[in-house]
mmCIF file of C-alpha atoms in Angstrom:
data_model
loop_
_atom_site.group_PDB
_atom_site.id
_atom_site.type_symbol
_atom_site.label_atom_id
_atom_site.label_comp_id
_atom_site.label_asym_id
_atom_site.label_seq_id
_atom_site.Cartn_x
_atom_site.Cartn_y
_atom_site.Cartn_z
ATOM 1 C CA MET A 911 -36.910 -3.164 144.870
ATOM 2 C CA ALA A 912 -40.569 -1.995 144.501
ATOM 3 C CA ASN A 913 -42.057 -2.101 140.665
ATOM 4 C CA ASP A 914 -42.044 1.378 139.207
ATOM 5 C CA PRO A 915 -45.871 1.970 138.372
ATOM 6 C CA ARG A 916 -44.973 3.850 135.311
ATOM 7 C CA THR A 917 -42.895 1.590 133.629
ATOM 8 C CA ALA A 918 -43.743 -2.035 135.172
ATOM 9 C CA THR A 919 -45.995 -4.420 133.412
ATOM 10 C CA HIS A 920 -45.242 -7.591 135.458
ATOM 11 C CA SER A 921 -44.703 -9.268 131.714
ATOM 12 C CA GLY A 922 -48.360 -10.453 131.261
ATOM 13 C CA GLY A 923 -49.537 -8.917 128.272
ATOM 14 C CA ASN A 924 -52.706 -7.315 128.314
ATOM 15 C CA ALA A 925 -54.336 -6.523 131.738
ATOM 16 C CA THR A 926 -57.072 -9.310 132.588
ATOM 17 C CA PHE A 927 -58.495 -10.467 135.561
ATOM 18 C CA ARG A 928 -56.652 -13.454 135.624
ATOM 19 C CA SER A 929 -53.303 -11.773 135.289
ATOM 20 C CA LEU A 930 -54.358 -9.613 138.335
ATOM 21 C CA PHE A 931 -55.254 -12.647 140.533
ATOM 22 C CA ARG A 932 -51.827 -14.216 139.808
ATOM 23 C CA LEU A 933 -50.251 -11.379 141.711
ATOM 24 C CA ARG A 934 -49.849 -12.535 145.266
ATOM 25 C CA GLU A 935 -49.717 -9.260 146.923
ATOM 26 C CA TYR A 936 -52.807 -8.389 144.931
ATOM 27 C CA ARG A 937 -54.794 -11.346 145.765
ATOM 28 C CA ALA A 938 -53.938 -10.243 149.686
ATOM 29 C CA VAL A 939 -54.736 -6.986 149.223
ATOM 30 C CA TYR A 940 -57.877 -7.213 147.352
ATOM 31 C CA LEU A 941 -59.220 -9.945 149.692
ATOM 32 C CA ALA A 942 -58.316 -7.908 152.769
ATOM 33 C CA THR A 943 -59.778 -4.637 151.454
ATOM 34 C CA LEU A 944 -63.221 -6.707 150.444
ATOM 35 C CA ILE A 945 -63.509 -8.387 154.034
ATOM 36 C CA ASN A 946 -62.727 -4.687 155.456
ATOM 37 C CA TRP A 947 -65.419 -3.202 153.629
ATOM 38 C CA LEU A 948 -67.680 -5.931 154.181
ATOM 39 C CA GLY A 949 -67.120 -5.514 157.839
ATOM 40 C CA ASP A 950 -67.414 -1.585 157.995
ATOM 41 C CA TYR A 951 -70.756 -1.384 156.159
ATOM 42 C CA LEU A 952 -72.079 -4.421 158.359
ATOM 43 C CA SER A 953 -71.382 -2.619 161.541
ATOM 44 C CA ARG A 954 -72.741 0.732 160.144
ATOM 45 C CA ALA A 955 -76.091 -0.859 159.850
ATOM 46 C CA ALA A 956 -75.882 -2.762 163.002
ATOM 47 C CA VAL A 957 -74.664 0.253 165.280
ATOM 48 C CA THR A 958 -77.662 2.574 163.926
ATOM 49 C CA VAL A 959 -80.113 -0.031 164.950
ATOM 50 C CA LEU A 960 -78.547 -0.790 168.358
ATOM 51 C CA VAL A 961 -78.125 3.039 169.283
ATOM 52 C CA TYR A 962 -81.632 3.392 168.210
ATOM 53 C CA HIS A 963 -82.809 0.333 170.649
ATOM 54 C CA LYS A 964 -80.543 1.756 173.378
ATOM 55 C CA SER A 965 -81.870 5.253 172.973
ATOM 56 C CA GLN A 966 -85.368 5.186 171.195
ATOM 57 C CA SER A 967 -83.751 8.377 169.661
ATOM 58 C CA VAL A 968 -83.652 8.788 165.773
ATOM 59 C CA LEU A 969 -81.357 11.804 165.804
ATOM 60 C CA LEU A 970 -78.591 9.658 167.914
ATOM 61 C CA SER A 971 -79.282 6.655 165.655
ATOM 62 C CA ALA A 972 -78.470 9.080 162.670
ATOM 63 C CA ALA A 973 -75.285 10.509 164.647
ATOM 64 C CA SER A 974 -74.052 7.076 164.858
ATOM 65 C CA PHE A 975 -73.987 6.763 161.196
ATOM 66 C CA ALA A 976 -72.901 10.024 160.403
ATOM 67 C CA VAL A 977 -69.955 10.373 163.047
ATOM 68 C CA GLY A 978 -68.148 7.897 160.165
ATOM 69 C CA PHE A 979 -67.686 11.135 158.132
ATOM 70 C CA LEU A 980 -66.235 13.145 161.177
ATOM 71 C CA PRO A 981 -62.636 11.757 160.721
ATOM 72 C CA TRP A 982 -62.409 12.689 157.283
ATOM 73 C CA ILE A 983 -62.265 16.444 158.098
ATOM 74 C CA VAL A 984 -58.939 15.726 159.235
ATOM 75 C CA GLY A 985 -58.203 12.941 156.664
ATOM 76 C CA PRO A 986 -55.589 14.826 154.742
ATOM 77 C CA LEU A 987 -53.589 15.052 157.926
ATOM 78 C CA LEU A 988 -54.031 11.597 158.972
ATOM 79 C CA SER A 989 -53.068 10.416 155.378
ATOM 80 C CA ALA A 990 -49.926 12.293 155.814
ATOM 81 C CA ILE A 991 -48.865 9.840 158.765
ATOM 82 C CA ALA A 992 -49.376 6.757 156.272
ATOM 83 C CA GLU A 993 -46.527 8.489 154.066
ATOM 84 C CA ARG A 994 -43.862 8.455 156.952
ATOM 85 C CA TYR A 995 -44.492 4.838 157.601
ATOM 86 C CA PRO A 996 -44.281 1.713 155.381
ATOM 87 C CA TYR A 997 -48.045 1.002 153.608
ATOM 88 C CA ARG A 998 -47.938 -2.322 154.919
ATOM 89 C CA ARG A 999 -47.599 -1.562 158.389
ATOM 90 C CA VAL A 1000 -50.248 1.280 158.357
ATOM 91 C CA MET A 1001 -52.597 -0.956 157.311
ATOM 92 C CA ILE A 1002 -52.005 -3.612 159.706
ATOM 93 C CA VAL A 1003 -52.034 -1.350 162.538
ATOM 94 C CA ALA A 1004 -55.213 0.462 161.186
ATOM 95 C CA ASP A 1005 -57.047 -3.059 161.244
ATOM 96 C CA LEU A 1006 -55.837 -4.065 164.790
ATOM 97 C CA THR A 1007 -57.107 -0.604 166.226
ATOM 98 C CA ARG A 1008 -59.977 -0.649 164.743
ATOM 99 C CA MET A 1009 -60.503 -4.151 165.594
ATOM 100 C CA ALA A 1010 -59.988 -3.427 169.256
ATOM 101 C CA LEU A 1011 -62.243 -0.457 169.589
ATOM 102 C CA ILE A 1012 -64.953 -1.904 167.857
ATOM 103 C CA ALA A 1013 -64.958 -5.087 170.309
ATOM 104 C CA LEU A 1014 -65.388 -2.367 173.063
ATOM 105 C CA LEU A 1015 -68.810 -1.826 171.854
ATOM 106 C CA LEU A 1016 -69.687 -5.453 172.428
ATOM 107 C CA VAL A 1017 -69.538 -4.810 176.293
ATOM 108 C CA PRO A 1018 -73.255 -4.698 177.687
ATOM 109 C CA HIS A 1019 -74.896 -1.546 179.138
ATOM 110 C CA MET A 1020 -72.369 0.924 177.462
ATOM 111 C CA PRO A 1021 -73.880 4.574 177.508
ATOM 112 C CA VAL A 1022 -74.849 5.988 173.935
ATOM 113 C CA PRO A 1023 -72.311 8.756 174.406
ATOM 114 C CA LEU A 1024 -69.157 6.417 174.763
ATOM 115 C CA MET A 1025 -70.284 4.610 171.839
ATOM 116 C CA LEU A 1026 -70.266 7.575 169.773
ATOM 117 C CA LEU A 1027 -66.732 8.276 171.055
ATOM 118 C CA ILE A 1028 -66.082 4.722 170.132
ATOM 119 C CA LEU A 1029 -67.200 4.878 166.876
ATOM 120 C CA LEU A 1030 -65.264 8.232 166.050
ATOM 121 C CA LEU A 1031 -61.711 6.886 167.230
ATOM 122 C CA ALA A 1032 -62.244 4.063 165.300
ATOM 123 C CA GLY A 1033 -63.129 6.207 162.357
ATOM 124 C CA LEU A 1034 -59.826 8.073 162.720
ATOM 125 C CA ALA A 1035 -57.594 4.699 161.288
ATOM 126 C CA ALA A 1036 -59.722 4.820 158.258
ATOM 127 C CA PRO A 1037 -58.290 7.978 156.482
ATOM 128 C CA PRO A 1038 -54.403 6.542 156.932
ATOM 129 C CA ALA A 1039 -55.283 3.021 156.118
ATOM 130 C CA GLN A 1040 -57.380 4.039 152.811
ATOM 131 C CA ALA A 1041 -54.500 6.115 151.759
ATOM 132 C CA ALA A 1042 -52.017 3.714 152.445
ATOM 133 C CA ARG A 1043 -53.824 1.033 150.525
ATOM 134 C CA SER A 1044 -54.536 3.355 147.347
ATOM 135 C CA ALA A 1045 -50.798 4.199 147.351
ATOM 136 C CA LEU A 1046 -49.772 0.876 147.460
ATOM 137 C CA LEU A 1047 -51.617 -0.668 144.850
ATOM 138 C CA PRO A 1048 -49.530 0.762 141.755
ATOM 139 C CA GLU A 1049 -46.395 -0.912 143.451
ATOM 140 C CA LEU A 1050 -48.544 -4.121 143.292
ATOM 141 C CA VAL A 1051 -49.880 -4.396 139.625
ATOM 142 C CA GLY A 1052 -47.698 -1.973 137.552
ATOM 143 C CA ARG A 1053 -48.910 0.811 135.057
ATOM 144 C CA GLU A 1054 -50.714 -1.702 132.560
ATOM 145 C CA ARG A 1055 -52.991 -3.225 135.027
ATOM 146 C CA LEU A 1056 -53.539 -0.276 137.257
ATOM 147 C CA PRO A 1057 -57.042 0.715 135.827
ATOM 148 C CA LEU A 1058 -58.170 -2.689 135.829
ATOM 149 C CA ALA A 1059 -57.013 -3.137 139.298
ATOM 150 C CA THR A 1060 -59.015 -0.086 140.400
ATOM 151 C CA ALA A 1061 -62.191 -1.014 138.650
ATOM 152 C CA LEU A 1062 -61.769 -4.046 140.558
ATOM 153 C CA GLN A 1063 -61.504 -2.183 143.958
ATOM 154 C CA GLN A 1064 -64.188 0.552 143.477
ATOM 155 C CA THR A 1065 -66.881 -2.415 142.475
ATOM 156 C CA ALA A 1066 -65.542 -4.216 145.571
ATOM 157 C CA SER A 1067 -66.420 -1.298 147.714
ATOM 158 C CA GLN A 1068 -69.934 -1.021 145.843
ATOM 159 C CA THR A 1069 -70.647 -4.609 146.149
ATOM 160 C CA ALA A 1070 -69.452 -4.719 150.014
ATOM 161 C CA GLN A 1071 -71.791 -1.935 150.423
ATOM 162 C CA VAL A 1072 -74.943 -3.695 149.086
ATOM 163 C CA VAL A 1073 -74.368 -6.882 151.112
ATOM 164 C CA GLY A 1074 -73.139 -5.048 154.154
ATOM 165 C CA TYR A 1075 -75.815 -2.892 154.815
ATOM 166 C CA LEU A 1076 -78.342 -5.404 153.715
ATOM 167 C CA ALA A 1077 -76.871 -8.177 155.978
ATOM 168 C CA GLY A 1078 -76.037 -5.799 159.046
ATOM 169 C CA ALA A 1079 -79.589 -4.340 158.959
ATOM 170 C CA THR A 1080 -81.215 -8.115 158.601
ATOM 171 C CA LEU A 1081 -78.781 -9.543 161.444
ATOM 172 C CA ALA A 1082 -79.700 -6.345 164.003
ATOM 173 C CA VAL A 1083 -83.401 -6.915 163.506
ATOM 174 C CA ALA A 1084 -83.614 -10.764 163.142
ATOM 175 C CA LEU A 1085 -80.853 -11.322 165.736
ATOM 176 C CA THR A 1086 -79.153 -8.777 167.933
ATOM 177 C CA PRO A 1087 -76.846 -6.112 166.730
ATOM 178 C CA ARG A 1088 -73.982 -7.347 168.575
ATOM 179 C CA ILE A 1089 -73.463 -10.526 166.209
ATOM 180 C CA ALA A 1090 -73.052 -7.977 163.313
ATOM 181 C CA LEU A 1091 -70.370 -6.183 165.467
ATOM 182 C CA GLY A 1092 -68.729 -9.157 166.302
ATOM 183 C CA LEU A 1093 -68.266 -10.429 162.616
ATOM 184 C CA ASP A 1094 -66.738 -7.065 162.159
ATOM 185 C CA VAL A 1095 -64.423 -7.574 164.749
ATOM 186 C CA LEU A 1096 -63.543 -10.654 163.069
ATOM 187 C CA THR A 1097 -63.095 -9.136 159.690
ATOM 188 C CA PHE A 1098 -60.628 -6.662 160.941
ATOM 189 C CA LEU A 1099 -58.423 -9.629 162.329
ATOM 190 C CA PHE A 1100 -58.461 -11.605 158.909
ATOM 191 C CA SER A 1101 -57.844 -8.538 156.943
ATOM 192 C CA ALA A 1102 -54.818 -7.926 159.448
ATOM 193 C CA LEU A 1103 -53.567 -11.205 158.833
ATOM 194 C CA LEU A 1104 -54.030 -11.167 155.013
ATOM 195 C CA VAL A 1105 -52.022 -8.176 154.668
ATOM 196 C CA ALA A 1106 -49.267 -9.364 157.077
ATOM 197 C CA SER A 1107 -48.927 -12.758 155.691
ATOM 198 C CA GLY A 1108 -49.447 -11.662 151.681
ATOM 199 C CA VAL A 1109 -47.917 -8.452 151.136
ATOM 200 C CA ARG A 1110 -43.805 -8.159 151.653
ATOM 201 C CA PRO A 1111 -42.268 -5.158 153.763
ATOM 202 C CA ARG A 1112 -41.509 -2.024 151.683
ATOM 203 C CA PRO A 1113 -39.433 0.940 153.162
ATOM 204 C CA ALA A 1114 -41.456 4.009 153.810
ATOM 205 C CA THR A 1115 -41.998 6.641 150.949
ATOM 206 C CA ASN A 1116 -40.941 9.520 153.368
ATOM 207 C CA PRO A 1117 -38.499 8.238 155.790
ATOM 208 C CA ASP A 1118 -37.021 10.135 158.672
ATOM 209 C CA SER A 1119 -34.289 12.165 156.618
ATOM 210 C CA GLY A 1120 -37.158 13.609 154.435
ATOM 211 C CA ARG A 1121 -39.690 14.604 157.378
ATOM 212 C CA THR A 1122 -40.215 18.312 158.314
ATOM 213 C CA HIS A 1123 -43.378 19.182 160.040
ATOM 214 C CA LEU A 1124 -46.741 17.097 159.626
ATOM 215 C CA LEU A 1125 -48.987 20.095 158.885
ATOM 216 C CA ARG A 1126 -46.579 21.187 156.305
ATOM 217 C CA GLU A 1127 -46.297 17.712 154.715
ATOM 218 C CA THR A 1128 -50.111 17.653 154.383
ATOM 219 C CA GLY A 1129 -49.998 21.462 152.637
ATOM 220 C CA GLU A 1130 -47.595 19.748 150.239
ATOM 221 C CA GLY A 1131 -50.033 17.089 149.310
ATOM 222 C CA PHE A 1132 -52.798 19.778 148.837
ATOM 223 C CA ARG A 1133 -50.427 22.120 146.802
ATOM 224 C CA LEU A 1134 -49.570 19.126 144.166
ATOM 225 C CA VAL A 1135 -52.995 18.204 143.660
ATOM 226 C CA PHE A 1136 -54.322 21.753 143.329
ATOM 227 C CA SER A 1137 -51.632 23.047 141.373
ATOM 228 C CA HIS A 1138 -51.268 20.379 138.802
ATOM 229 C CA PRO A 1139 -53.652 20.779 135.477
ATOM 230 C CA LEU A 1140 -54.406 17.422 135.221
ATOM 231 C CA LEU A 1141 -54.804 16.303 139.216
ATOM 232 C CA ARG A 1142 -56.938 19.271 139.747
ATOM 233 C CA SER A 1143 -59.175 18.444 136.848
ATOM 234 C CA ILE A 1144 -59.566 14.896 138.004
ATOM 235 C CA VAL A 1145 -60.495 15.973 141.608
ATOM 236 C CA THR A 1146 -63.034 18.415 140.081
ATOM 237 C CA VAL A 1147 -64.743 16.087 138.090
ATOM 238 C CA VAL A 1148 -64.711 13.406 141.111
ATOM 239 C CA PHE A 1149 -65.775 16.015 143.783
ATOM 240 C CA THR A 1150 -68.576 16.971 141.386
ATOM 241 C CA VAL A 1151 -69.630 13.469 140.215
ATOM 242 C CA THR A 1152 -69.991 12.516 144.022
ATOM 243 C CA VAL A 1153 -72.347 15.876 144.873
ATOM 244 C CA PHE A 1154 -74.682 14.589 142.180
ATOM 245 C CA ALA A 1155 -74.106 10.778 142.645
ATOM 246 C CA ILE A 1156 -74.921 10.510 146.287
ATOM 247 C CA VAL A 1157 -78.210 12.359 146.318
ATOM 248 C CA PRO A 1158 -80.469 9.392 145.101
ATOM 249 C CA GLU A 1159 -78.983 7.167 148.122
ATOM 250 C CA GLY A 1160 -79.333 9.887 150.613
ATOM 251 C CA LEU A 1161 -83.167 10.740 149.694
ATOM 252 C CA ALA A 1162 -84.357 7.037 148.785
ATOM 253 C CA ALA A 1163 -86.226 6.693 151.902
ATOM 254 C CA ALA A 1164 -88.051 9.860 151.497
ATOM 255 C CA TRP A 1165 -88.227 9.354 148.021
ATOM 256 C CA ALA A 1166 -89.900 5.748 148.112
ATOM 257 C CA VAL A 1167 -92.260 6.977 150.564
ATOM 258 C CA GLU A 1168 -93.117 10.225 148.497
ATOM 259 C CA GLY A 1169 -93.789 7.868 145.348
ATOM 260 C CA THR A 1170 -96.090 5.047 146.886
ATOM 261 C CA PRO A 1171 -97.664 6.995 149.803
ATOM 262 C CA GLY A 1172 -99.343 4.765 152.416
ATOM 263 C CA HIS A 1173 -98.150 1.577 150.618
ATOM 264 C CA SER A 1174 -95.991 -1.186 152.064
ATOM 265 C CA SER A 1175 -94.086 -1.364 149.133
ATOM 266 C CA SER A 1176 -92.342 2.102 150.318
ATOM 267 C CA ASN A 1177 -89.268 -0.198 151.824
ATOM 268 C CA LEU A 1178 -88.752 -2.398 148.894
ATOM 269 C CA ASP A 1179 -88.807 0.808 146.717
ATOM 270 C CA GLN A 1180 -86.288 2.253 149.126
ATOM 271 C CA GLY A 1181 -84.080 -0.796 148.657
ATOM 272 C CA LEU A 1182 -84.536 -0.926 144.757
ATOM 273 C CA ILE A 1183 -83.029 3.031 144.917
ATOM 274 C CA MET A 1184 -80.243 2.499 147.217
ATOM 275 C CA ALA A 1185 -79.073 -0.702 145.562
ATOM 276 C CA ALA A 1186 -79.291 0.669 141.892
ATOM 277 C CA GLY A 1187 -76.387 2.887 141.948
ATOM 278 C CA PRO A 1188 -74.057 0.275 143.334
ATOM 279 C CA PHE A 1189 -75.200 -2.551 141.188
ATOM 280 C CA GLY A 1190 -74.870 0.176 138.148
ATOM 281 C CA PHE A 1191 -71.564 0.884 139.277
ATOM 282 C CA VAL A 1192 -70.245 -2.579 139.652
ATOM 283 C CA LEU A 1193 -71.675 -3.518 135.986
ATOM 284 C CA GLY A 1194 -70.004 -0.254 134.466
ATOM 285 C CA GLY A 1195 -66.578 -0.562 135.964
ATOM 286 C CA ILE A 1196 -66.159 -4.217 135.044
ATOM 287 C CA LEU A 1197 -67.549 -3.983 131.607
ATOM 288 C CA PHE A 1198 -65.567 -0.590 130.731
ATOM 289 C CA SER A 1199 -62.319 -2.048 131.917
ATOM 290 C CA ARG A 1200 -62.574 -5.093 130.210
ATOM 291 C CA LEU A 1201 -64.108 -4.094 127.021
ATOM 292 C CA VAL A 1202 -62.573 -0.513 126.006
ATOM 293 C CA PRO A 1203 -58.995 -0.429 125.340
ATOM 294 C CA ALA A 1204 -56.976 2.012 127.810
ATOM 295 C CA HIS A 1205 -56.041 4.806 124.766
ATOM 296 C CA ARG A 1206 -59.779 5.297 124.372
ATOM 297 C CA ARG A 1207 -60.831 5.550 128.063
ATOM 298 C CA ALA A 1208 -59.514 8.694 128.483
ATOM 299 C CA ARG A 1209 -60.887 10.029 125.335
ATOM 300 C CA LEU A 1210 -64.550 9.244 126.680
ATOM 301 C CA VAL A 1211 -64.156 10.903 130.120
ATOM 302 C CA PRO A 1212 -65.648 14.228 129.097
ATOM 303 C CA TYR A 1213 -68.428 12.679 127.599
ATOM 304 C CA LEU A 1214 -69.157 10.108 130.470
ATOM 305 C CA ALA A 1215 -68.810 13.249 133.215
ATOM 306 C CA VAL A 1216 -71.731 14.906 131.670
ATOM 307 C CA SER A 1217 -73.912 11.947 130.999
ATOM 308 C CA MET A 1218 -73.624 10.932 134.665
ATOM 309 C CA PRO A 1219 -76.048 13.622 136.072
ATOM 310 C CA LEU A 1220 -78.026 14.347 132.852
ATOM 311 C CA LEU A 1221 -79.243 10.558 133.147
ATOM 312 C CA LEU A 1222 -81.066 11.611 136.065
ATOM 313 C CA VAL A 1223 -82.581 14.603 134.985
ATOM 314 C CA PRO A 1224 -85.983 12.426 133.947
ATOM 315 C CA SER A 1225 -86.709 12.007 137.591
ATOM 316 C CA ILE A 1226 -88.305 15.910 137.705
ATOM 317 C CA PHE A 1227 -91.363 14.411 136.227
ATOM 318 C CA GLY A 1228 -91.701 11.994 139.417
ATOM 319 C CA PRO A 1229 -91.975 8.566 137.571
ATOM 320 C CA PRO A 1230 -92.208 5.528 139.521
ATOM 321 C CA ALA A 1231 -89.781 3.932 141.779
ATOM 322 C CA PRO A 1232 -88.624 1.010 139.616
ATOM 323 C CA PHE A 1233 -88.383 3.896 136.807
ATOM 324 C CA VAL A 1234 -86.248 5.791 139.360
ATOM 325 C CA ALA A 1235 -84.291 2.947 140.097
ATOM 326 C CA ALA A 1236 -83.557 2.371 136.203
ATOM 327 C CA LEU A 1237 -82.074 5.982 136.032
ATOM 328 C CA VAL A 1238 -79.843 5.638 138.847
ATOM 329 C CA MET A 1239 -78.590 2.222 137.764
ATOM 330 C CA LEU A 1240 -77.735 3.762 134.590
ATOM 331 C CA SER A 1241 -76.067 6.574 136.047
ATOM 332 C CA GLY A 1242 -74.254 4.284 138.279
ATOM 333 C CA LEU A 1243 -73.134 2.400 135.477
ATOM 334 C CA THR A 1244 -71.378 5.579 133.920
ATOM 335 C CA GLN A 1245 -70.024 6.360 137.212
ATOM 336 C CA GLY A 1246 -68.280 2.802 137.100
ATOM 337 C CA ALA A 1247 -66.836 3.648 133.822
ATOM 338 C CA LEU A 1248 -65.667 7.134 134.784
ATOM 339 C CA LEU A 1249 -64.309 7.154 138.498
ATOM 340 C CA PRO A 1250 -61.700 4.081 137.918
ATOM 341 C CA THR A 1251 -60.471 5.509 135.012
ATOM 342 C CA LEU A 1252 -60.042 8.934 136.773
ATOM 343 C CA ASN A 1253 -58.613 7.255 139.894
ATOM 344 C CA ALA A 1254 -55.884 5.182 137.800
ATOM 345 C CA ASN A 1255 -54.951 8.458 136.001
ATOM 346 C CA PHE A 1256 -54.884 10.453 138.849
ATOM 347 C CA THR A 1257 -52.264 7.852 140.729
ATOM 348 C CA LEU A 1258 -50.085 7.508 137.845
ATOM 349 C CA ALA A 1259 -49.679 11.329 137.849
ATOM 350 C CA VAL A 1260 -48.583 11.490 141.712
ATOM 351 C CA PRO A 1261 -44.896 11.088 142.272
ATOM 352 C CA ASP A 1262 -43.749 8.375 144.634
ATOM 353 C CA GLY A 1263 -43.770 9.795 148.062
ATOM 354 C CA TYR A 1264 -47.116 12.029 147.704
ATOM 355 C CA ARG A 1265 -49.476 9.093 146.533
ATOM 356 C CA ALA A 1266 -50.896 8.678 150.209
ATOM 357 C CA ARG A 1267 -51.178 12.363 150.878
ATOM 358 C CA ALA A 1268 -52.638 12.931 147.548
ATOM 359 C CA PHE A 1269 -55.448 10.222 148.172
ATOM 360 C CA GLY A 1270 -56.200 11.811 151.592
ATOM 361 C CA VAL A 1271 -56.885 14.817 149.937
ATOM 362 C CA VAL A 1272 -59.302 13.246 147.518
ATOM 363 C CA GLY A 1273 -60.798 10.714 150.179
ATOM 364 C CA SER A 1274 -61.568 13.753 152.598
ATOM 365 C CA GLY A 1275 -63.056 15.821 149.831
ATOM 366 C CA VAL A 1276 -65.147 13.093 148.629
ATOM 367 C CA GLN A 1277 -66.751 12.292 152.460
ATOM 368 C CA VAL A 1278 -67.414 16.106 152.741
ATOM 369 C CA THR A 1279 -69.038 16.873 149.703
ATOM 370 C CA GLN A 1280 -71.351 13.567 149.878
ATOM 371 C CA PHE A 1281 -72.556 14.754 153.574
ATOM 372 C CA THR A 1282 -72.913 18.369 152.044
ATOM 373 C CA ALA A 1283 -74.690 17.158 149.223
ATOM 374 C CA VAL A 1284 -77.075 15.026 151.520
ATOM 375 C CA ILE A 1285 -77.840 17.630 153.818
ATOM 376 C CA VAL A 1286 -78.343 20.399 151.250
ATOM 377 C CA THR A 1287 -80.729 18.610 149.171
ATOM 378 C CA GLY A 1288 -82.739 17.192 152.363
ATOM 379 C CA LEU A 1289 -83.056 20.563 153.306
ATOM 380 C CA LEU A 1290 -84.497 21.505 150.038
ATOM 381 C CA ALA A 1291 -86.622 18.409 149.717
ATOM 382 C CA ASP A 1292 -88.299 19.625 153.303
ATOM 383 C CA HIS A 1293 -89.957 22.686 151.110
ATOM 384 C CA PHE A 1294 -90.131 21.643 147.645
ATOM 385 C CA ARG A 1295 -91.232 18.411 145.794
ATOM 386 C CA LEU A 1296 -88.532 15.671 145.757
ATOM 387 C CA PRO A 1297 -88.609 14.897 142.306
ATOM 388 C CA LEU A 1298 -88.004 18.408 141.552
ATOM 389 C CA VAL A 1299 -85.328 18.918 143.716
ATOM 390 C CA VAL A 1300 -83.485 16.139 142.250
ATOM 391 C CA GLY A 1301 -84.150 17.111 138.564
ATOM 392 C CA LEU A 1302 -82.855 20.303 138.989
ATOM 393 C CA TRP A 1303 -80.162 19.322 141.292
ATOM 394 C CA SER A 1304 -78.972 17.036 138.353
ATOM 395 C CA ILE A 1305 -79.656 19.695 135.410
ATOM 396 C CA GLY A 1306 -77.358 21.911 137.448
ATOM 397 C CA GLY A 1307 -74.762 19.191 137.868
ATOM 398 C CA ALA A 1308 -74.931 18.417 133.853
ATOM 399 C CA VAL A 1309 -74.301 22.305 133.398
ATOM 400 C CA VAL A 1310 -71.362 22.149 135.842
ATOM 401 C CA MET A 1311 -69.665 19.171 134.314
ATOM 402 C CA LEU A 1312 -70.053 20.644 130.817
ATOM 403 C CA LEU A 1313 -68.139 23.664 132.115
ATOM 404 C CA ILE A 1314 -65.582 21.669 133.661
ATOM 405 C CA VAL A 1315 -64.782 19.358 130.482
ATOM 406 C CA LEU A 1316 -64.454 22.085 128.267
ATOM 407 C CA SER A 1317 -61.414 23.070 129.923
ATOM 408 C CA TRP A 1318 -60.176 19.493 130.443
ATOM 409 C CA PRO A 1319 -56.456 18.444 129.685
ATOM 410 C CA ARG A 1320 -56.062 16.912 126.218
ATOM 411 C CA GLN A 1321 -53.238 14.648 126.569
ATOM 412 C CA GLY A 1322 -52.712 11.102 126.642
ATOM 413 C CA LEU A 1323 -51.464 8.726 129.284
ATOM 414 C CA PRO A 1324 -50.609 11.206 132.343
ATOM 415 C CA GLU A 1325 -47.034 11.499 133.590
ATOM 416 C CA PRO A 1326 -45.813 12.066 137.104
ATOM 417 C CA ALA A 1327 -46.591 15.594 138.295
ATOM 418 C CA ALA A 1328 -43.726 17.783 137.192
ATOM 419 C CA GLY A 1329 -41.360 19.277 139.750
ATOM 420 C CA ALA A 1330 -43.339 17.611 142.692
ATOM 421 C CA GLY A 1331 -40.495 15.477 143.850
ATOM 422 C CA ARG A 1332 -38.183 18.599 143.911
ATOM 423 C CA MET A 1333 -40.873 20.360 146.282
ATOM 424 C CA GLU A 1334 -39.057 22.147 148.919
ATOM 425 C CA ARG A 1335 -39.044 20.061 152.300
#
């Protein structure tokens, strides 16, 4: 019988890295996730180079990167599918599907429009796979270890982003983009094998007898997330963090050039700014999860939420790139402390049978807000000085966060959303 994440402790005392990695199923999912993300970021960087080489078009190259956001528009619907089947099977099928589709990009002389279509189709497998993985995690580690496990998953994502982008771009420029794509194909295969061999089968949380219409099931996920006070507060903070956290990464190239005009060091400055956030996130996630007791983490959420955009406000004065990178790193450190805590509390508050749908709502919202924030601030930066745009954007973020946390629910560890399990089907 699957462990109940609200009561299971796996008899290990306090949660530690050692106690987590003693769990065979968690090790398999963690390694599969890390390998999966590495391949994903590796191929994103390589595909942009490949498309640019074939088309000599900056627009098409950017489109090959942006197409990864599009599947998340229907992410909640796709995530509802993950609830209908065993999570393990969803993850395996999604990996094998992406493996087969990415392998098609290795075919020589493929037209760019067809490449973009393949990328779009491959991206459709990401929302259900990610939702299934997030929903399965509490069943693997139990309530006590969930915050630490969540922090490890999210810091692994940030690490994979830095390494994958760097390796993908390097392989694409120094050798050929197809080597990076070939490695991506292998990562999906290894990920599927790890999950198949390391995770035991479990029944679907929404079996045939409980199914209705897919759109209705998707709507139930939205209603659960936005009708429950704690869940609604958590997703509001997460979306707001995303709106203000993605800006340094999205504008790093222009920011570096504007900060060091006419100097070859602008590429290094861009790399510093882009890597600073993920580096800070990794550091903050690990330190906060290990050094701050669980009962204090929830109390610190409002303070962390306000300080995240506040740390970027000094950029309004147009400091040099290394100072900007330091600000971004501190902001990332705060995110690393904040988001895993919110993620774990969100997971604990969502009842069985709704987790994949709930995570689909959050995942899609994060992707859409990221895309929107980069587009809006990019348009503003075309008309005003970039440091001014980022500084004022961050001031606005601090004000919005302050208004949100003033109504933050004052409660301890979350309980499952009341009445969700009785929602009319």
